[in-house]
């Protein structure tokens, strides 16, 4: 498979941009954004199981303590 690499106005290749974004993915809380071409090159796939909001809502750190059963 041959990769076509282009260079942006700052002289940075799209391959280098993709590598930096992949590094950013490992930063907790950071939401790296990929365009469709970058996502395909990174090996991503179309995810239809959860919306972004559903994923955020499932975060255990956002538990509503008012709904916790209080035993006295």
PDB file as gemmi writes it, atoms N, CA and C in Angstrom:
CRYST1    1.000    1.000    1.000  90.00  90.00  90.00 P 1                      
ATOM      1  N   UNK A   1       0.849  -1.184   0.000  1.00  0.00           N  
ATOM      2  CA  UNK A   1       0.000   0.000   0.000  1.00  0.00           C  
ATOM      3  C   UNK A   1       0.886   1.236   0.000  1.00  0.00           C  
ATOM      4  N   UNK A   2       0.685   2.124  -0.930  1.00  0.00           N  
ATOM      5  CA  UNK A   2       1.479   3.334  -1.052  1.00  0.00           C  
ATOM      6  C   UNK A   2       0.745   4.480  -0.383  1.00  0.00           C  
ATOM      7  N   UNK A   3       1.492   5.247   0.429  1.00  0.00           N  
ATOM      8  CA  UNK A   3       0.892   6.396   1.077  1.00  0.00           C  
ATOM      9  C   UNK A   3       1.202   7.646   0.291  1.00  0.00           C  
ATOM     10  N   UNK A   4       0.193   8.438   0.013  1.00  0.00           N  
ATOM     11  CA  UNK A   4       0.393   9.728  -0.616  1.00  0.00           C  
ATOM     12  C   UNK A   4       0.517  10.744   0.497  1.00  0.00           C  
ATOM     13  N   UNK A   5       1.627  11.473   0.505  1.00  0.00           N  
ATOM     14  CA  UNK A   5       1.855  12.457   1.551  1.00  0.00           C  
ATOM     15  C   UNK A   5       1.910  13.839   0.930  1.00  0.00           C  
ATOM     16  N   UNK A   6       1.172  14.758   1.520  1.00  0.00           N  
ATOM     17  CA  UNK A   6       1.206  16.145   1.074  1.00  0.00           C  
ATOM     18  C   UNK A   6       1.791  16.991   2.193  1.00  0.00           C  
ATOM     19  N   UNK A   7       2.149  18.203   1.852  1.00  0.00           N  
ATOM     20  CA  UNK A   7       2.749  19.126   2.821  1.00  0.00           C  
ATOM     21  C   UNK A   7       1.860  20.348   2.923  1.00  0.00           C  
ATOM     22  N   UNK A   8       1.614  20.810   4.163  1.00  0.00           N  
ATOM     23  CA  UNK A   8       0.770  21.990   4.336  1.00  0.00           C  
ATOM     24  C   UNK A   8       1.590  23.265   4.147  1.00  0.00           C  
ATOM     25  N   UNK A   9       0.964  24.399   4.339  1.00  0.00           N  
ATOM     26  CA  UNK A   9       1.597  25.697   4.103  1.00  0.00           C  
ATOM     27  C   UNK A   9       2.815  25.921   5.005  1.00  0.00           C  
ATOM     28  N   UNK A  10       2.852  25.255   6.149  1.00  0.00           N  
ATOM     29  CA  UNK A  10       3.975  25.389   7.074  1.00  0.00           C  
ATOM     30  C   UNK A  10       5.079  24.370   6.806  1.00  0.00           C  
ATOM     31  N   UNK A  11       4.930  23.586   5.749  1.00  0.00           N  
ATOM     32  CA  UNK A  11       5.941  22.605   5.406  1.00  0.00           C  
ATOM     33  C   UNK A  11       5.874  21.327   6.223  1.00  0.00           C  
ATOM     34  N   UNK A  12       4.747  21.097   6.886  1.00  0.00           N  
ATOM     35  CA  UNK A  12       4.567  19.894   7.705  1.00  0.00           C  
ATOM     36  C   UNK A  12       3.756  18.885   6.894  1.00  0.00           C  
ATOM     37  N   UNK A  13       4.238  17.660   6.839  1.00  0.00           N  
ATOM     38  CA  UNK A  13       3.527  16.652   6.057  1.00  0.00           C  
ATOM     39  C   UNK A  13       2.254  16.217   6.773  1.00  0.00           C  
ATOM     40  N   UNK A  14       1.263  15.782   5.996  1.00  0.00           N  
ATOM     41  CA  UNK A  14       0.023  15.298   6.604  1.00  0.00           C  
ATOM     42  C   UNK A  14       0.294  14.045   7.439  1.00  0.00           C  
ATOM     43  N   UNK A  15       1.316  13.297   7.087  1.00  0.00           N  
ATOM     44  CA  UNK A  15       1.698  12.116   7.876  1.00  0.00           C  
ATOM     45  C   UNK A  15       2.165  12.540   9.267  1.00  0.00           C  
ATOM     46  N   UNK A  16       2.983  13.599   9.339  1.00  0.00           N  
ATOM     47  CA  UNK A  16       3.465  14.099  10.633  1.00  0.00           C  
ATOM     48  C   UNK A  16       2.321  14.658  11.477  1.00  0.00           C  
ATOM     49  N   UNK A  17       1.365  15.319  10.817  1.00  0.00           N  
ATOM     50  CA  UNK A  17       0.189  15.835  11.529  1.00  0.00           C  
ATOM     51  C   UNK A  17      -0.590  14.678  12.140  1.00  0.00           C  
ATOM     52  N   UNK A  18      -0.774  13.619  11.362  1.00  0.00           N  
ATOM     53  CA  UNK A  18      -1.494  12.444  11.856  1.00  0.00           C  
ATOM     54  C   UNK A  18      -0.765  11.815  13.039  1.00  0.00           C  
ATOM     55  N   UNK A  19       0.554  11.710  12.963  1.00  0.00           N  
ATOM     56  CA  UNK A  19       1.325  11.151  14.085  1.00  0.00           C  
ATOM     57  C   UNK A  19       1.155  11.979  15.349  1.00  0.00           C  
ATOM     58  N   UNK A  20       1.146  13.304  15.221  1.00  0.00           N  
ATOM     59  CA  UNK A  20       0.946  14.166  16.393  1.00  0.00           C  
ATOM     60  C   UNK A  20      -0.451  13.982  16.978  1.00  0.00           C  
ATOM     61  N   UNK A  21      -1.461  13.849  16.117  1.00  0.00           N  
ATOM     62  CA  UNK A  21      -2.821  13.622  16.606  1.00  0.00           C  
ATOM     63  C   UNK A  21      -2.918  12.292  17.341  1.00  0.00           C  
ATOM     64  N   UNK A  22      -2.228  11.273  16.830  1.00  0.00           N  
ATOM     65  CA  UNK A  22      -2.248   9.970  17.493  1.00  0.00           C  
ATOM     66  C   UNK A  22      -1.577  10.050  18.858  1.00  0.00           C  
ATOM     67  N   UNK A  23      -0.574  10.890  19.009  1.00  0.00           N  
ATOM     68  CA  UNK A  23       0.035  11.106  20.326  1.00  0.00           C  
ATOM     69  C   UNK A  23      -0.975  11.784  21.262  1.00  0.00           C  
ATOM     70  N   UNK A  24      -1.728  12.755  20.718  1.00  0.00           N  
ATOM     71  CA  UNK A  24      -2.717  13.484  21.517  1.00  0.00           C  
ATOM     72  C   UNK A  24      -3.813  12.577  22.049  1.00  0.00           C  
ATOM     73  N   UNK A  25      -4.120  11.503  21.329  1.00  0.00           N  
ATOM     74  CA  UNK A  25      -5.181  10.582  21.746  1.00  0.00           C  
ATOM     75  C   UNK A  25      -4.885  10.013  23.137  1.00  0.00           C  
ATOM     76  N   UNK A  26      -3.626   9.883  23.488  1.00  0.00           N  
ATOM     77  CA  UNK A  26      -3.249   9.340  24.788  1.00  0.00           C  
ATOM     78  C   UNK A  26      -3.339  10.322  25.937  1.00  0.00           C  
ATOM     79  N   UNK A  27      -3.722  11.561  25.666  1.00  0.00           N  
ATOM     80  CA  UNK A  27      -3.842  12.571  26.707  1.00  0.00           C  
ATOM     81  C   UNK A  27      -5.235  12.497  27.326  1.00  0.00           C  
ATOM     82  N   UNK A  28      -5.322  12.135  28.627  1.00  0.00           N  
ATOM     83  CA  UNK A  28      -6.640  12.027  29.273  1.00  0.00           C  
ATOM     84  C   UNK A  28      -7.433  13.330  29.166  1.00  0.00           C  
ATOM     85  N   UNK A  29      -8.685  13.204  28.770  1.00  0.00           N  
ATOM     86  CA  UNK A  29      -9.586  14.347  28.676  1.00  0.00           C  
ATOM     87  C   UNK A  29      -9.503  15.123  27.373  1.00  0.00           C  
ATOM     88  N   UNK A  30      -8.473  14.873  26.563  1.00  0.00           N  
ATOM     89  CA  UNK A  30      -8.325  15.582  25.296  1.00  0.00           C  
ATOM     90  C   UNK A  30      -9.077  14.834  24.208  1.00  0.00           C  
ATOM     91  N   UNK A  31      -9.855  15.542  23.433  1.00  0.00           N  
ATOM     92  CA  UNK A  31     -10.611  14.917  22.346  1.00  0.00           C  
ATOM     93  C   UNK A  31      -9.972  15.299  21.018  1.00  0.00           C  
ATOM     94  N   UNK A  32      -9.089  14.438  20.544  1.00  0.00           N  
ATOM     95  CA  UNK A  32      -8.427  14.682  19.267  1.00  0.00           C  
ATOM     96  C   UNK A  32      -9.438  14.526  18.141  1.00  0.00           C  
ATOM     97  N   UNK A  33      -9.382  15.425  17.181  1.00  0.00           N  
ATOM     98  CA  UNK A  33     -10.305  15.373  16.050  1.00  0.00           C  
ATOM     99  C   UNK A  33      -9.566  14.922  14.804  1.00  0.00           C  
ATOM    100  N   UNK A  34     -10.177  13.994  14.082  1.00  0.00           N  
ATOM    101  CA  UNK A  34      -9.613  13.460  12.853  1.00  0.00           C  
ATOM    102  C   UNK A  34     -10.603  13.674  11.723  1.00  0.00           C  
ATOM    103  N   UNK A  35     -10.105  14.101  10.568  1.00  0.00           N  
ATOM    104  CA  UNK A  35     -10.998  14.165   9.413  1.00  0.00           C  
ATOM    105  C   UNK A  35     -11.148  12.730   8.884  1.00  0.00           C  
ATOM    106  N   UNK A  36     -12.110  12.486   8.009  1.00  0.00           N  
ATOM    107  CA  UNK A  36     -12.339  11.106   7.538  1.00  0.00           C  
ATOM    108  C   UNK A  36     -11.107  10.426   6.940  1.00  0.00           C  
ATOM    109  N   UNK A  37     -10.311  11.171   6.183  1.00  0.00           N  
ATOM    110  CA  UNK A  37      -9.104  10.580   5.590  1.00  0.00           C  
ATOM    111  C   UNK A  37      -8.095  10.185   6.667  1.00  0.00           C  
ATOM    112  N   UNK A  38      -7.913  11.066   7.667  1.00  0.00           N  
ATOM    113  CA  UNK A  38      -6.989  10.756   8.760  1.00  0.00           C  
ATOM    114  C   UNK A  38      -7.471   9.544   9.544  1.00  0.00           C  
ATOM    115  N   UNK A  39      -8.761   9.490   9.812  1.00  0.00           N  
ATOM    116  CA  UNK A  39      -9.317   8.364  10.564  1.00  0.00           C  
ATOM    117  C   UNK A  39      -9.095   7.050   9.822  1.00  0.00           C  
ATOM    118  N   UNK A  40      -9.303   7.072   8.518  1.00  0.00           N  
ATOM    119  CA  UNK A  40      -9.089   5.862   7.723  1.00  0.00           C  
ATOM    120  C   UNK A  40      -7.614   5.460   7.739  1.00  0.00           C  
ATOM    121  N   UNK A  41      -6.731   6.431   7.581  1.00  0.00           N  
ATOM    122  CA  UNK A  41      -5.296   6.138   7.594  1.00  0.00           C  
ATOM    123  C   UNK A  41      -4.839   5.632   8.959  1.00  0.00           C  
ATOM    124  N   UNK A  42      -5.501   6.070  10.019  1.00  0.00           N  
ATOM    125  CA  UNK A  42      -5.140   5.642  11.372  1.00  0.00           C  
ATOM    126  C   UNK A  42      -5.730   4.271  11.708  1.00  0.00           C  
ATOM    127  N   UNK A  43      -6.553   3.739  10.822  1.00  0.00           N  
ATOM    128  CA  UNK A  43      -7.127   2.422  11.058  1.00  0.00           C  
ATOM    129  C   UNK A  43      -8.435   2.455  11.825  1.00  0.00           C  
ATOM    130  N   UNK A  44      -9.033   3.635  11.917  1.00  0.00           N  
ATOM    131  CA  UNK A  44     -10.307   3.758  12.633  1.00  0.00           C  
ATOM    132  C   UNK A  44     -11.432   3.179  11.785  1.00  0.00           C  
ATOM    133  N   UNK A  45     -12.561   3.007  12.389  1.00  0.00           N  
ATOM    134  CA  UNK A  45     -13.728   2.501  11.691  1.00  0.00           C  
ATOM    135  C   UNK A  45     -14.930   3.313  12.127  1.00  0.00           C  
ATOM    136  N   UNK A  46     -16.009   3.204  11.387  1.00  0.00           N  
ATOM    137  CA  UNK A  46     -17.235   3.916  11.719  1.00  0.00           C  
ATOM    138  C   UNK A  46     -17.857   3.275  12.952  1.00  0.00           C  
ATOM    139  N   UNK A  47     -18.044   4.062  13.982  1.00  0.00           N  
ATOM    140  CA  UNK A  47     -18.604   3.572  15.250  1.00  0.00           C  
ATOM    141  C   UNK A  47     -20.056   4.021  15.340  1.00  0.00           C  
ATOM    142  N   UNK A  48     -20.970   3.066  15.411  1.00  0.00           N  
ATOM    143  CA  UNK A  48     -22.376   3.432  15.511  1.00  0.00           C  
ATOM    144  C   UNK A  48     -23.006   2.928  16.805  1.00  0.00           C  
ATOM    145  N   UNK A  49     -22.195   2.430  17.717  1.00  0.00           N  
ATOM    146  CA  UNK A  49     -22.743   1.884  18.950  1.00  0.00           C  
ATOM    147  C   UNK A  49     -23.158   2.980  19.927  1.00  0.00           C  
ATOM    148  N   UNK A  50     -22.378   4.034  20.038  1.00  0.00           N  
ATOM    149  CA  UNK A  50     -22.676   5.117  20.973  1.00  0.00           C  
ATOM    150  C   UNK A  50     -22.477   6.456  20.291  1.00  0.00           C  
ATOM    151  N   UNK A  51     -23.305   7.417  20.659  1.00  0.00           N  
ATOM    152  CA  UNK A  51     -23.045   8.785  20.227  1.00  0.00           C  
ATOM    153  C   UNK A  51     -22.011   9.374  21.184  1.00  0.00           C  
ATOM    154  N   UNK A  52     -21.430  10.494  20.813  1.00  0.00           N  
ATOM    155  CA  UNK A  52     -20.469  11.142  21.713  1.00  0.00           C  
ATOM    156  C   UNK A  52     -21.148  11.493  23.032  1.00  0.00           C  
ATOM    157  N   UNK A  53     -22.384  11.977  22.976  1.00  0.00           N  
ATOM    158  CA  UNK A  53     -23.096  12.347  24.199  1.00  0.00           C  
ATOM    159  C   UNK A  53     -23.366  11.122  25.069  1.00  0.00           C  
ATOM    160  N   UNK A  54     -23.741   9.995  24.460  1.00  0.00           N  
ATOM    161  CA  UNK A  54     -23.950   8.764  25.228  1.00  0.00           C  
ATOM    162  C   UNK A  54     -22.664   8.347  25.933  1.00  0.00           C  
ATOM    163  N   UNK A  55     -21.548   8.475  25.244  1.00  0.00           N  
ATOM    164  CA  UNK A  55     -20.265   8.119  25.860  1.00  0.00           C  
ATOM    165  C   UNK A  55     -19.946   9.041  27.027  1.00  0.00           C  
ATOM    166  N   UNK A  56     -20.168  10.331  26.849  1.00  0.00           N  
ATOM    167  CA  UNK A  56     -19.920  11.276  27.944  1.00  0.00           C  
ATOM    168  C   UNK A  56     -20.856  11.011  29.119  1.00  0.00           C  
ATOM    169  N   UNK A  57     -22.118  10.671  28.825  1.00  0.00           N  
ATOM    170  CA  UNK A  57     -23.090  10.392  29.881  1.00  0.00           C  
ATOM    171  C   UNK A  57     -22.740   9.128  30.658  1.00  0.00           C  
ATOM    172  N   UNK A  58     -21.988   8.220  30.045  1.00  0.00           N  
ATOM    173  CA  UNK A  58     -21.644   6.961  30.719  1.00  0.00           C  
ATOM    174  C   UNK A  58     -20.419   7.086  31.611  1.00  0.00           C  
ATOM    175  N   UNK A  59     -19.812   8.256  31.653  1.00  0.00           N  
ATOM    176  CA  UNK A  59     -18.624   8.486  32.463  1.00  0.00           C  
ATOM    177  C   UNK A  59     -18.963   8.310  33.942  1.00  0.00           C  
ATOM    178  N   UNK A  60     -18.258   7.403  34.638  1.00  0.00           N  
ATOM    179  CA  UNK A  60     -18.563   7.122  36.040  1.00  0.00           C  
ATOM    180  C   UNK A  60     -18.260   8.318  36.926  1.00  0.00           C  
ATOM    181  N   UNK A  61     -17.410   9.221  36.471  1.00  0.00           N  
ATOM    182  CA  UNK A  61     -17.090  10.398  37.266  1.00  0.00           C  
ATOM    183  C   UNK A  61     -18.237  11.389  37.319  1.00  0.00           C  
ATOM    184  N   UNK A  62     -19.261  11.170  36.511  1.00  0.00           N  
ATOM    185  CA  UNK A  62     -20.381  12.096  36.494  1.00  0.00           C  
ATOM    186  C   UNK A  62     -21.625  11.498  37.151  1.00  0.00           C  
ATOM    187  N   UNK A  63     -21.425  10.634  38.140  1.00  0.00           N  
ATOM    188  CA  UNK A  63     -22.544  10.016  38.846  1.00  0.00           C  
ATOM    189  C   UNK A  63     -23.281  11.089  39.646  1.00  0.00           C  
ATOM    190  N   UNK A  64     -24.586  11.092  39.541  1.00  0.00           N  
ATOM    191  CA  UNK A  64     -25.415  12.050  40.280  1.00  0.00           C  
ATOM    192  C   UNK A  64     -25.635  11.494  41.675  1.00  0.00           C  
ATOM    193  N   UNK A  65     -24.982  12.073  42.674  1.00  0.00           N  
ATOM    194  CA  UNK A  65     -25.058  11.542  44.032  1.00  0.00           C  
ATOM    195  C   UNK A  65     -26.444  11.720  44.652  1.00  0.00           C  
ATOM    196  N   UNK A  66     -27.275  12.577  44.061  1.00  0.00           N  
ATOM    197  CA  UNK A  66     -28.632  12.740  44.594  1.00  0.00           C  
ATOM    198  C   UNK A  66     -29.469  11.494  44.337  1.00  0.00           C  
ATOM    199  N   UNK A  67     -29.026  10.636  43.391  1.00  0.00           N  
ATOM    200  CA  UNK A  67     -29.752   9.418  43.073  1.00  0.00           C  
ATOM    201  C   UNK A  67     -29.236   8.205  43.863  1.00  0.00           C  
ATOM    202  N   UNK A  68     -28.203   8.417  44.656  1.00  0.00           N  
ATOM    203  CA  UNK A  68     -27.617   7.321  45.433  1.00  0.00           C  
ATOM    204  C   UNK A  68     -28.503   7.048  46.630  1.00  0.00           C  
ATOM    205  N   UNK A  69     -28.810   5.764  46.868  1.00  0.00           N  
ATOM    206  CA  UNK A  69     -29.639   5.358  48.003  1.00  0.00           C  
ATOM    207  C   UNK A  69     -28.874   5.593  49.296  1.00  0.00           C  
ATOM    208  N   UNK A  70     -29.432   6.375  50.192  1.00  0.00           N  
ATOM    209  CA  UNK A  70     -28.768   6.689  51.451  1.00  0.00           C  
ATOM    210  C   UNK A  70     -29.317   5.793  52.552  1.00  0.00           C  
ATOM    211  N   UNK A  71     -28.427   5.024  53.139  1.00  0.00           N  
ATOM    212  CA  UNK A  71     -28.805   4.161  54.258  1.00  0.00           C  
ATOM    213  C   UNK A  71     -28.319   4.788  55.544  1.00  0.00           C  
ATOM    214  N   UNK A  72     -29.214   5.051  56.449  1.00  0.00           N  
ATOM    215  CA  UNK A  72     -28.834   5.678  57.723  1.00  0.00           C  
ATOM    216  C   UNK A  72     -28.911   4.698  58.849  1.00  0.00           C  
TER     217      UNK A  72                                                      
END                                                                             
